[in-house]
Every structure is written in structure tokens, then in C-alpha cells.
Coordinates of N, CA and C in Angstrom, one line a residue:
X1 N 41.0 -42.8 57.3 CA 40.3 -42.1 56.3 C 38.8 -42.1 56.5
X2 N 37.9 -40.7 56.0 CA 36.9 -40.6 56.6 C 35.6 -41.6 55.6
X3 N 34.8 -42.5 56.1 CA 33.9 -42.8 55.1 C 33.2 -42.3 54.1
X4 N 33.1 -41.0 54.6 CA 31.6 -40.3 54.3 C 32.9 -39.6 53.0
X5 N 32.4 -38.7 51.6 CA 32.8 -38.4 50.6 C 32.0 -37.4 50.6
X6 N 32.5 -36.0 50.5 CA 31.8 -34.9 49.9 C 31.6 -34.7 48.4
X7 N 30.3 -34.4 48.1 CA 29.9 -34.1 46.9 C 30.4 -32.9 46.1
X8 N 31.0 -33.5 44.7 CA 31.7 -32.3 44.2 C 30.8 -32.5 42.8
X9 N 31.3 -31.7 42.2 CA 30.3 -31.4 40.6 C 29.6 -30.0 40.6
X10 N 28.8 -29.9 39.7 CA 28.1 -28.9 39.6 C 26.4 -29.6 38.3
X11 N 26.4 -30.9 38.3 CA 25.6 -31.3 37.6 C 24.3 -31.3 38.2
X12 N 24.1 -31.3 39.9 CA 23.1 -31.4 41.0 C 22.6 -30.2 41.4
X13 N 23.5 -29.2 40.5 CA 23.6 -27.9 41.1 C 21.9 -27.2 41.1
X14 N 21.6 -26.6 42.4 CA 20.3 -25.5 41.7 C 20.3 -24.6 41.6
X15 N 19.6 -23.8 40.4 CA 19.5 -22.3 40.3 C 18.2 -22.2 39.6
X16 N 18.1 -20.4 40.4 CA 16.7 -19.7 40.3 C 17.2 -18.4 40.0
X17 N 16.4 -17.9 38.8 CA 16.7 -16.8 38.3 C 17.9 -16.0 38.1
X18 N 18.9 -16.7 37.6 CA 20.5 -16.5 38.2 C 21.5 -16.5 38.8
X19 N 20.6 -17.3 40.1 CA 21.5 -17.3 41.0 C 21.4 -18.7 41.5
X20 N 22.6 -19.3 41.9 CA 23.0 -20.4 42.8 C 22.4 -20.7 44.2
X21 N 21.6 -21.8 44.1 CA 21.2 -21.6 45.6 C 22.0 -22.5 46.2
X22 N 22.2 -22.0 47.5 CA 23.1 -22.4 48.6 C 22.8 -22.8 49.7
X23 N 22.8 -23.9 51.1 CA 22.8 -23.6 51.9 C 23.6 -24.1 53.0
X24 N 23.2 -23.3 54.0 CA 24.3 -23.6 55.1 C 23.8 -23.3 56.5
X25 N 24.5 -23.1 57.7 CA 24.4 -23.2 59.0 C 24.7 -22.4 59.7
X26 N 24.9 -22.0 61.0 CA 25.3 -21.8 62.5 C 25.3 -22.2 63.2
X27 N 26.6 -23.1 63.4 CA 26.5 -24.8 64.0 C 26.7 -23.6 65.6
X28 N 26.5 -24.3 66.5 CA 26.1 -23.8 67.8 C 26.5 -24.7 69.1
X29 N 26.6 -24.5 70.1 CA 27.0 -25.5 71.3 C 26.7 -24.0 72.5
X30 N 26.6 -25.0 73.6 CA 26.7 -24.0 75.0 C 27.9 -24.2 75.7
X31 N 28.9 -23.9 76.0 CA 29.7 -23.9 76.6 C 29.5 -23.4 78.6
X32 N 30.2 -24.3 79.7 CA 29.8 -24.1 81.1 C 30.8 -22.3 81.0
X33 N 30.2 -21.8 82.6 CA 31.3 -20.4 82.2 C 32.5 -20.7 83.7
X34 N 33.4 -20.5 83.1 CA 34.2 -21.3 84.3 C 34.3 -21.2 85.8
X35 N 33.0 -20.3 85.8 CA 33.3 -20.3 87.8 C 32.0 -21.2 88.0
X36 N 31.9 -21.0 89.3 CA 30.2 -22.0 89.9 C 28.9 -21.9 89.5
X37 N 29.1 -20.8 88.8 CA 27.5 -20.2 88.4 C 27.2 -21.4 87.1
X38 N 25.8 -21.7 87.1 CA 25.3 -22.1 85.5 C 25.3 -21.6 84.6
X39 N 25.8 -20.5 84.3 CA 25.6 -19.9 83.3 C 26.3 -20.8 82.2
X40 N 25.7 -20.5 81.0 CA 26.3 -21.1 80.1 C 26.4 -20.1 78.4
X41 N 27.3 -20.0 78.4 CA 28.2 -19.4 77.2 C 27.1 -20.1 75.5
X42 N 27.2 -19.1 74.9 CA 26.8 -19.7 73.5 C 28.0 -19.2 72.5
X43 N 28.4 -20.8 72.1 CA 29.9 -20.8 71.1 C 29.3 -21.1 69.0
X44 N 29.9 -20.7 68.7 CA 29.4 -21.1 67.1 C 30.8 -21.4 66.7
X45 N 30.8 -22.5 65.8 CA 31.8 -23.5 65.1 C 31.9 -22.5 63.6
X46 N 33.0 -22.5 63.5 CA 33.6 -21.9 62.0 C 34.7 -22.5 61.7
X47 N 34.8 -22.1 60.5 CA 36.3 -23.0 59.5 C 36.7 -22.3 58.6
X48 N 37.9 -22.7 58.3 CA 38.5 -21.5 57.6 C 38.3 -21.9 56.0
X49 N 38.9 -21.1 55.3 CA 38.3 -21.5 53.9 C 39.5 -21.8 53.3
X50 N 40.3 -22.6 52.3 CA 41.2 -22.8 51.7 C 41.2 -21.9 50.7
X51 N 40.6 -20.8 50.3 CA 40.9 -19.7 49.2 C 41.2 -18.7 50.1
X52 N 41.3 -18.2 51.0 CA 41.7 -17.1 51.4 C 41.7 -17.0 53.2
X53 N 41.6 -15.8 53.2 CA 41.8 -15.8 54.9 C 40.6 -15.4 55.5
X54 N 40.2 -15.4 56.8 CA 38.8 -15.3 57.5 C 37.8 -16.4 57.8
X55 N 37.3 -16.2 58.3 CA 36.5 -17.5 58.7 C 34.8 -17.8 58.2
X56 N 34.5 -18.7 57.8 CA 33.3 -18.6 57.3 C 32.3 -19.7 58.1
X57 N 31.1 -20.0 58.1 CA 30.0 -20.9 58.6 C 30.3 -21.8 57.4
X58 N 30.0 -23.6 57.8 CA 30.3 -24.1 56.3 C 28.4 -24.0 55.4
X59 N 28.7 -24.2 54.4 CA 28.0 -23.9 53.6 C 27.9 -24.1 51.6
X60 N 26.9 -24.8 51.2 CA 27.5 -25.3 49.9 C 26.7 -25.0 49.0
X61 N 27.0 -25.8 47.9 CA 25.5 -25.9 46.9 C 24.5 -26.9 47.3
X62 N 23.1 -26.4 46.8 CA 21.8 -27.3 47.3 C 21.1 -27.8 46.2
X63 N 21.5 -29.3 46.6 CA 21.4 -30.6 45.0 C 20.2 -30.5 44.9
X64 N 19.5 -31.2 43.3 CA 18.4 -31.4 42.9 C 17.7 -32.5 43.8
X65 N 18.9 -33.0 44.4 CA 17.7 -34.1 45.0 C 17.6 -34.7 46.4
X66 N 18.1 -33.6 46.6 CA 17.8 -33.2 48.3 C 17.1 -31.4 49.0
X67 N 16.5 -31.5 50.3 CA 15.5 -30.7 50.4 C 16.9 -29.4 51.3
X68 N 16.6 -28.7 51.1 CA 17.3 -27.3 51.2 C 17.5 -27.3 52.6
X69 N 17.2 -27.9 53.5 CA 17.4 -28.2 55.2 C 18.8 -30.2 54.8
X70 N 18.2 -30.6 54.1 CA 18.9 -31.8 54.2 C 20.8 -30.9 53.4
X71 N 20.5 -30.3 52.3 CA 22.0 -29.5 51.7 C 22.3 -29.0 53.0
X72 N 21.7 -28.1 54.0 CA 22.4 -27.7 55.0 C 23.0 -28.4 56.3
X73 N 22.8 -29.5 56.4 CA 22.6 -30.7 57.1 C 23.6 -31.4 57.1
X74 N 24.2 -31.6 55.4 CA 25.5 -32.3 54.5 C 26.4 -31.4 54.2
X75 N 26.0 -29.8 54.2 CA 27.4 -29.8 54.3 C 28.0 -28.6 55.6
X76 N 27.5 -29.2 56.9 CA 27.9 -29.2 58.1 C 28.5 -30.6 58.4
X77 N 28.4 -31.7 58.2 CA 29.2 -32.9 57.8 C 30.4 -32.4 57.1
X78 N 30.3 -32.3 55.8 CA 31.0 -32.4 54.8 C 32.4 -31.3 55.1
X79 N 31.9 -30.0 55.3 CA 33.0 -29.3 56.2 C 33.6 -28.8 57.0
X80 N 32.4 -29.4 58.1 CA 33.0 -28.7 59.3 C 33.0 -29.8 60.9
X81 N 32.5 -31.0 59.8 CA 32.5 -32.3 60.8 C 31.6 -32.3 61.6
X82 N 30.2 -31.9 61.6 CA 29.6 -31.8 62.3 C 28.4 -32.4 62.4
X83 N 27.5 -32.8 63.4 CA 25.8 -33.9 63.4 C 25.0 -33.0 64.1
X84 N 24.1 -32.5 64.3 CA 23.0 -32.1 65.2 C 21.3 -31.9 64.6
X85 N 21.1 -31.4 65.9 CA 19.5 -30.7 65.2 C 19.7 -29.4 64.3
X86 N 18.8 -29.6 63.3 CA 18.8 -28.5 62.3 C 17.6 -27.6 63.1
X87 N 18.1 -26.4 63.3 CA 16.5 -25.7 64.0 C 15.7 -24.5 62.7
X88 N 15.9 -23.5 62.9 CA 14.7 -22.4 62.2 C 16.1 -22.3 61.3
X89 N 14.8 -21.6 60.3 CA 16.0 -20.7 59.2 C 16.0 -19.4 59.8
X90 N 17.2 -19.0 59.6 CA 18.0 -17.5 59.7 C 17.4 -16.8 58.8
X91 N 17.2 -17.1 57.9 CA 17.0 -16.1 56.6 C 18.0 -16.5 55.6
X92 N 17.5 -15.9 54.5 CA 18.2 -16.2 53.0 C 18.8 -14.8 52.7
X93 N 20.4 -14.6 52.1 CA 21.5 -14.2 51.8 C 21.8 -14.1 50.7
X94 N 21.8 -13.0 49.8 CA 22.7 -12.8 48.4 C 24.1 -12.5 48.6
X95 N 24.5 -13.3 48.1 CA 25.9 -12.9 47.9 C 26.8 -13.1 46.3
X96 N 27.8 -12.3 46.0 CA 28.1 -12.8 44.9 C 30.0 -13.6 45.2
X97 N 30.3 -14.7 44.7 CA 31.4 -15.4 44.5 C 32.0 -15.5 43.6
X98 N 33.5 -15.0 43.7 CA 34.4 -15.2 43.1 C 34.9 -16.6 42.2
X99 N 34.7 -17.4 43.2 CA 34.9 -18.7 42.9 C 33.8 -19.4 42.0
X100 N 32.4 -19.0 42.3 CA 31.7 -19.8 41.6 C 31.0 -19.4 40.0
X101 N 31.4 -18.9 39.5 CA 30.6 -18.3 38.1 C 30.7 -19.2 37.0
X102 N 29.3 -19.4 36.7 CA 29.6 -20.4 35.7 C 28.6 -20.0 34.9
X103 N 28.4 -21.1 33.6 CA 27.0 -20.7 32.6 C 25.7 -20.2 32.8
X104 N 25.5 -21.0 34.1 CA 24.1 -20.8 35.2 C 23.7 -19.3 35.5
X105 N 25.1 -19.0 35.8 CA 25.3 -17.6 36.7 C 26.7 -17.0 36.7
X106 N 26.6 -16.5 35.1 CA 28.0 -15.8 35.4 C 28.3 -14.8 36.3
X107 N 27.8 -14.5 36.4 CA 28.4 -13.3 37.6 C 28.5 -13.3 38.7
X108 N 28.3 -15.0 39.1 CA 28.6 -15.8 40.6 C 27.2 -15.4 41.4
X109 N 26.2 -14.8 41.2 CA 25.4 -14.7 42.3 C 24.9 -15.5 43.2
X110 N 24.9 -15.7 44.3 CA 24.4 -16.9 45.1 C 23.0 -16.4 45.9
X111 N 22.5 -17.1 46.2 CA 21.3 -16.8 47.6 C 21.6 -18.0 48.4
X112 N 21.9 -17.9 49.5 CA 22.5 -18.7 50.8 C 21.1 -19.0 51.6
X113 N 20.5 -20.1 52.0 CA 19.3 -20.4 52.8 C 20.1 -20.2 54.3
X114 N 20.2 -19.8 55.5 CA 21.3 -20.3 56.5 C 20.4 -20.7 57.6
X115 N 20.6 -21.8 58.3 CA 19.8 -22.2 59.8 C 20.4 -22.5 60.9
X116 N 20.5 -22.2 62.2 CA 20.4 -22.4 63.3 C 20.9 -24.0 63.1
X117 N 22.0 -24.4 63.8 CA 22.7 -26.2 64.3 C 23.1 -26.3 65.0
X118 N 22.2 -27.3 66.4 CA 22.4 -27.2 67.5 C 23.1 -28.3 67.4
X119 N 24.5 -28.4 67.6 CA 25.9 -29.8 67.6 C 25.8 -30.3 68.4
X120 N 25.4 -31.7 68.2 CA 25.2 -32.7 69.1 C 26.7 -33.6 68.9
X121 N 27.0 -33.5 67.5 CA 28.2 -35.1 67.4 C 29.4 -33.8 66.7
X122 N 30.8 -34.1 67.3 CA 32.0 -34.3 66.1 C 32.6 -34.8 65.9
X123 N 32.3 -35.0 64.7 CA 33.0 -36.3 63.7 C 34.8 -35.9 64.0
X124 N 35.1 -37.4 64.6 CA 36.8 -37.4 64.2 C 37.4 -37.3 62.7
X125 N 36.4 -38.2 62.0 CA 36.8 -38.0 60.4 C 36.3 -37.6 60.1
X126 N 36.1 -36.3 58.7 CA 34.8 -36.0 58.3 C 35.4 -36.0 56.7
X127 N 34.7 -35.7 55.5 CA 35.6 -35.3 54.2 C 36.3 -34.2 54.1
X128 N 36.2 -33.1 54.2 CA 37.2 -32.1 54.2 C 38.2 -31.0 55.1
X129 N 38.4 -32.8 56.3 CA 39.3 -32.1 57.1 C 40.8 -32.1 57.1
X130 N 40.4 -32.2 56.0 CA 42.3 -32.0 55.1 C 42.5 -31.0 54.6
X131 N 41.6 -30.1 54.3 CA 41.9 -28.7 54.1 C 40.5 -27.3 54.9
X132 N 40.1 -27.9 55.7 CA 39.3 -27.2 56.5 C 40.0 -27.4 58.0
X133 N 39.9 -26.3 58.8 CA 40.1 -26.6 60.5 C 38.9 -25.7 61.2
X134 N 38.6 -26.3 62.5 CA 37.4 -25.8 62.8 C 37.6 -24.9 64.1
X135 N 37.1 -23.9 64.4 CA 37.3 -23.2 65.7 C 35.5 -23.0 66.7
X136 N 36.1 -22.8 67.8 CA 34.6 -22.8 68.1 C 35.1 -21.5 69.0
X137 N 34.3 -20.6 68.4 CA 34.3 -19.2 68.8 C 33.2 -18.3 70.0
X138 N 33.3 -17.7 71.0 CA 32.5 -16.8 71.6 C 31.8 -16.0 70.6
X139 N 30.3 -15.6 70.3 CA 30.1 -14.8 69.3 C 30.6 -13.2 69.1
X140 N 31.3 -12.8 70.4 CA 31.5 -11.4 70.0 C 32.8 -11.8 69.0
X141 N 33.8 -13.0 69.1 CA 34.4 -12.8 68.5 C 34.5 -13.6 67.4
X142 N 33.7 -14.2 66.9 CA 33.3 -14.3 65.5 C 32.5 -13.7 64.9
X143 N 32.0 -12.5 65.4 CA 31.5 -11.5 64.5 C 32.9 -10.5 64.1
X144 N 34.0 -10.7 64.4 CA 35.3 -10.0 64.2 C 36.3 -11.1 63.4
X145 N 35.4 -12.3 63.3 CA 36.6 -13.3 62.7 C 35.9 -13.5 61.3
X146 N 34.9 -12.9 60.8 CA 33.7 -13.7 59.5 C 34.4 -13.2 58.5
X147 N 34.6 -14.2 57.8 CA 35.1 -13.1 56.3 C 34.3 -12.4 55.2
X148 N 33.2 -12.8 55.8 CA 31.7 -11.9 54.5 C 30.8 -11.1 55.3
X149 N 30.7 -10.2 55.1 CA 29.6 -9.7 55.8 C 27.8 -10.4 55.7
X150 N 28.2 -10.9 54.7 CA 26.5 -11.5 54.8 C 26.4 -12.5 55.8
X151 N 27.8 -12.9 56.2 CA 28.0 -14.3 57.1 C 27.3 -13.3 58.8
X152 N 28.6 -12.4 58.5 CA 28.3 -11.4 60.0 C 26.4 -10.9 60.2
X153 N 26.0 -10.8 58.8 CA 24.4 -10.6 59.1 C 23.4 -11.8 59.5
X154 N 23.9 -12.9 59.1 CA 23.7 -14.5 59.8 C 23.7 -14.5 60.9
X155 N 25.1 -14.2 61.4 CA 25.3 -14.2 62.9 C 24.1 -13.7 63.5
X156 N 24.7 -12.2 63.1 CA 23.3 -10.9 63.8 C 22.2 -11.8 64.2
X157 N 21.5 -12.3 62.7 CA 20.1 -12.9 62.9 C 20.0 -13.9 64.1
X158 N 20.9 -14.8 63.8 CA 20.8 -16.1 65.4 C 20.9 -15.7 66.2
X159 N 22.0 -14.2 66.9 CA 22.0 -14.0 68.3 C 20.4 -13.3 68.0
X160 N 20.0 -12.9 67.8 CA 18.6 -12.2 67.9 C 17.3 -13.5 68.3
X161 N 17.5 -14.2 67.0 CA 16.8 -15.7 67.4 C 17.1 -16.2 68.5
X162 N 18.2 -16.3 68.7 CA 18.4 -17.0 69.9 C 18.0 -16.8 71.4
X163 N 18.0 -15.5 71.1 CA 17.7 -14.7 72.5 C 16.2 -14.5 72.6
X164 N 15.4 -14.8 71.4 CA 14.1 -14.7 71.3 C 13.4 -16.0 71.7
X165 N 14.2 -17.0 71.2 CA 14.0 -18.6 71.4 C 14.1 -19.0 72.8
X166 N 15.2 -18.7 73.2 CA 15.7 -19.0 74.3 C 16.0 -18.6 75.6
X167 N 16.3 -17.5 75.3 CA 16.5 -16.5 76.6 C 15.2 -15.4 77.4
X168 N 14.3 -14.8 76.4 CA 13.5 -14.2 76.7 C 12.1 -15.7 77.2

């Protein structure tokens, strides 16, 4: 059983002007390309969601008492088993959820912070690998596996980052 315990409630919860703030990741890895060359592949980690089908980045609520990079930090642990460097933000995301509507925000609104996670560790245990599974995907084909489009505009932003960061 895993040590670590993900945080449930909604008492830590924050919100701004209606809406739930959120955040989350683009956990990331280089993968070799399998002939002799160095080239190296860029993979992004996703997990599936226990409400439905498609694949999403993990991503949660951002507690009162942690900083908006540390929420995105915990819950790449928390669902998708993962440790690394946290790099730039992607940008912030409205989205509205089904699942989440409450007094705060009935109408589920969220704004998602999302950042760049270069995976250094995966956790054998983590908390929610009893109902999460994790895939590590080529990005053309996780921009065909996202279940939100705001996720798929996430993506967008990091291969663009990334190629800005790193490649050029």
C-alpha cells in the first residue's frame, strides 16, 4: 500500500470569482529512437479518468495552503505517480465540469494553471493507482487520445514551448 494519501475534501478548496482554481501538468520524458541515431523522442504521461473515457493530464484542486506550482506538483504524485522538475507555466485554462459544481461555483467553472514536468521518478505506489492507469504517449498521439479540448490546447502550448525551449 502506497504511503503517500491523496487529498480529498473540498474545505482547502480555492476560488476566484466563480471559479475553481485548478492545477496541473505535462509530465514529459525523452524517449531513445530505436535505430543508432541520438535522436530522442518527446513522450507525455496521461491517465485515464474513472468517470469516463479519454485520457486526461493529472490535475486537481489548488489548496489554501499550498502555492499553485506545489498543487501541481501533488497532484502529478497523487495521480499519475509521478516526481520531477516542475518547469514554466503553459498557461491557464477555463473549463467547465460536470463533476465539480458546488456552492462556490455552481456551474462547475474551473481555471486550470497547467506546467511543463520533466519526470525524473515513478512511483511503484502512488494513491490513486487503483483507479488511475498511466500511458506514456508520442505527442501526435495524444493529441488524438485527450478527452478535453482545453487539455489538447495544453498540449499545443508545450510542443510550441518546448521547441522554443529546447529545440530552436
Amino acid at each position: 500500500m502506497s504511503e503517500l494519501v491523496a487529498r480529498t475534501g473540498r474545505h482547502q478548496q480555492r476560488y476566484e470569482n466563480g471559479y475553481r482554481l485548478v492545477a496541473g501538468c505535462v509530465p514529459f520524458r525523452y524517449k531513445n529512437c530505436g535505430d543508432s541515431s541520438s535522436e530522442k523522442i518527446v513522450e507525455v504521461l496521461m491517465i485515464n479518468s474513472p468517470s469516463g473515457p479519454g485520457l486526461l493530464f493529472p490535475k486537481g484542486g489548488w489548496e489554501n495552503d499550498e502555492t499553485v506550482e506545489e498543487a501541481a506538483a501533488r497532484e502529478a504524485i497523487e495521480e499519475a505517480g509521478v516526481r520531477g522538475d516542475l518547469l514554466d507555466c503553459l498557461g491557464c485554462y477555463e473549463f467547465r465540469s460536470k463533476t465539480h459544481q458546488d456552492e462556490f461555483s455552481p456551474e462547475g467553472w474551473c481555471k486550470a494553471a497547467m506546467f511543463a514536468l520533466f519526470v525524473k521518478e515513478e512511483l511503484e505506489l502512488w494513491p490513486e493507482q487503483n483507479t488511475r492507469n498511466r500511458s506514456w504517449l508520442a505527442v501526435s498521439e495524444a493529441l488524438g487520445s485527450l478527452r478535453h479540448a482545453w487539455m489538447r490546447d495544453a498540449l499545443e502550448r508545450f510542443c510550441k514551448w518546448h521547441e522554443d525551449k529546447f529545440v530552436s
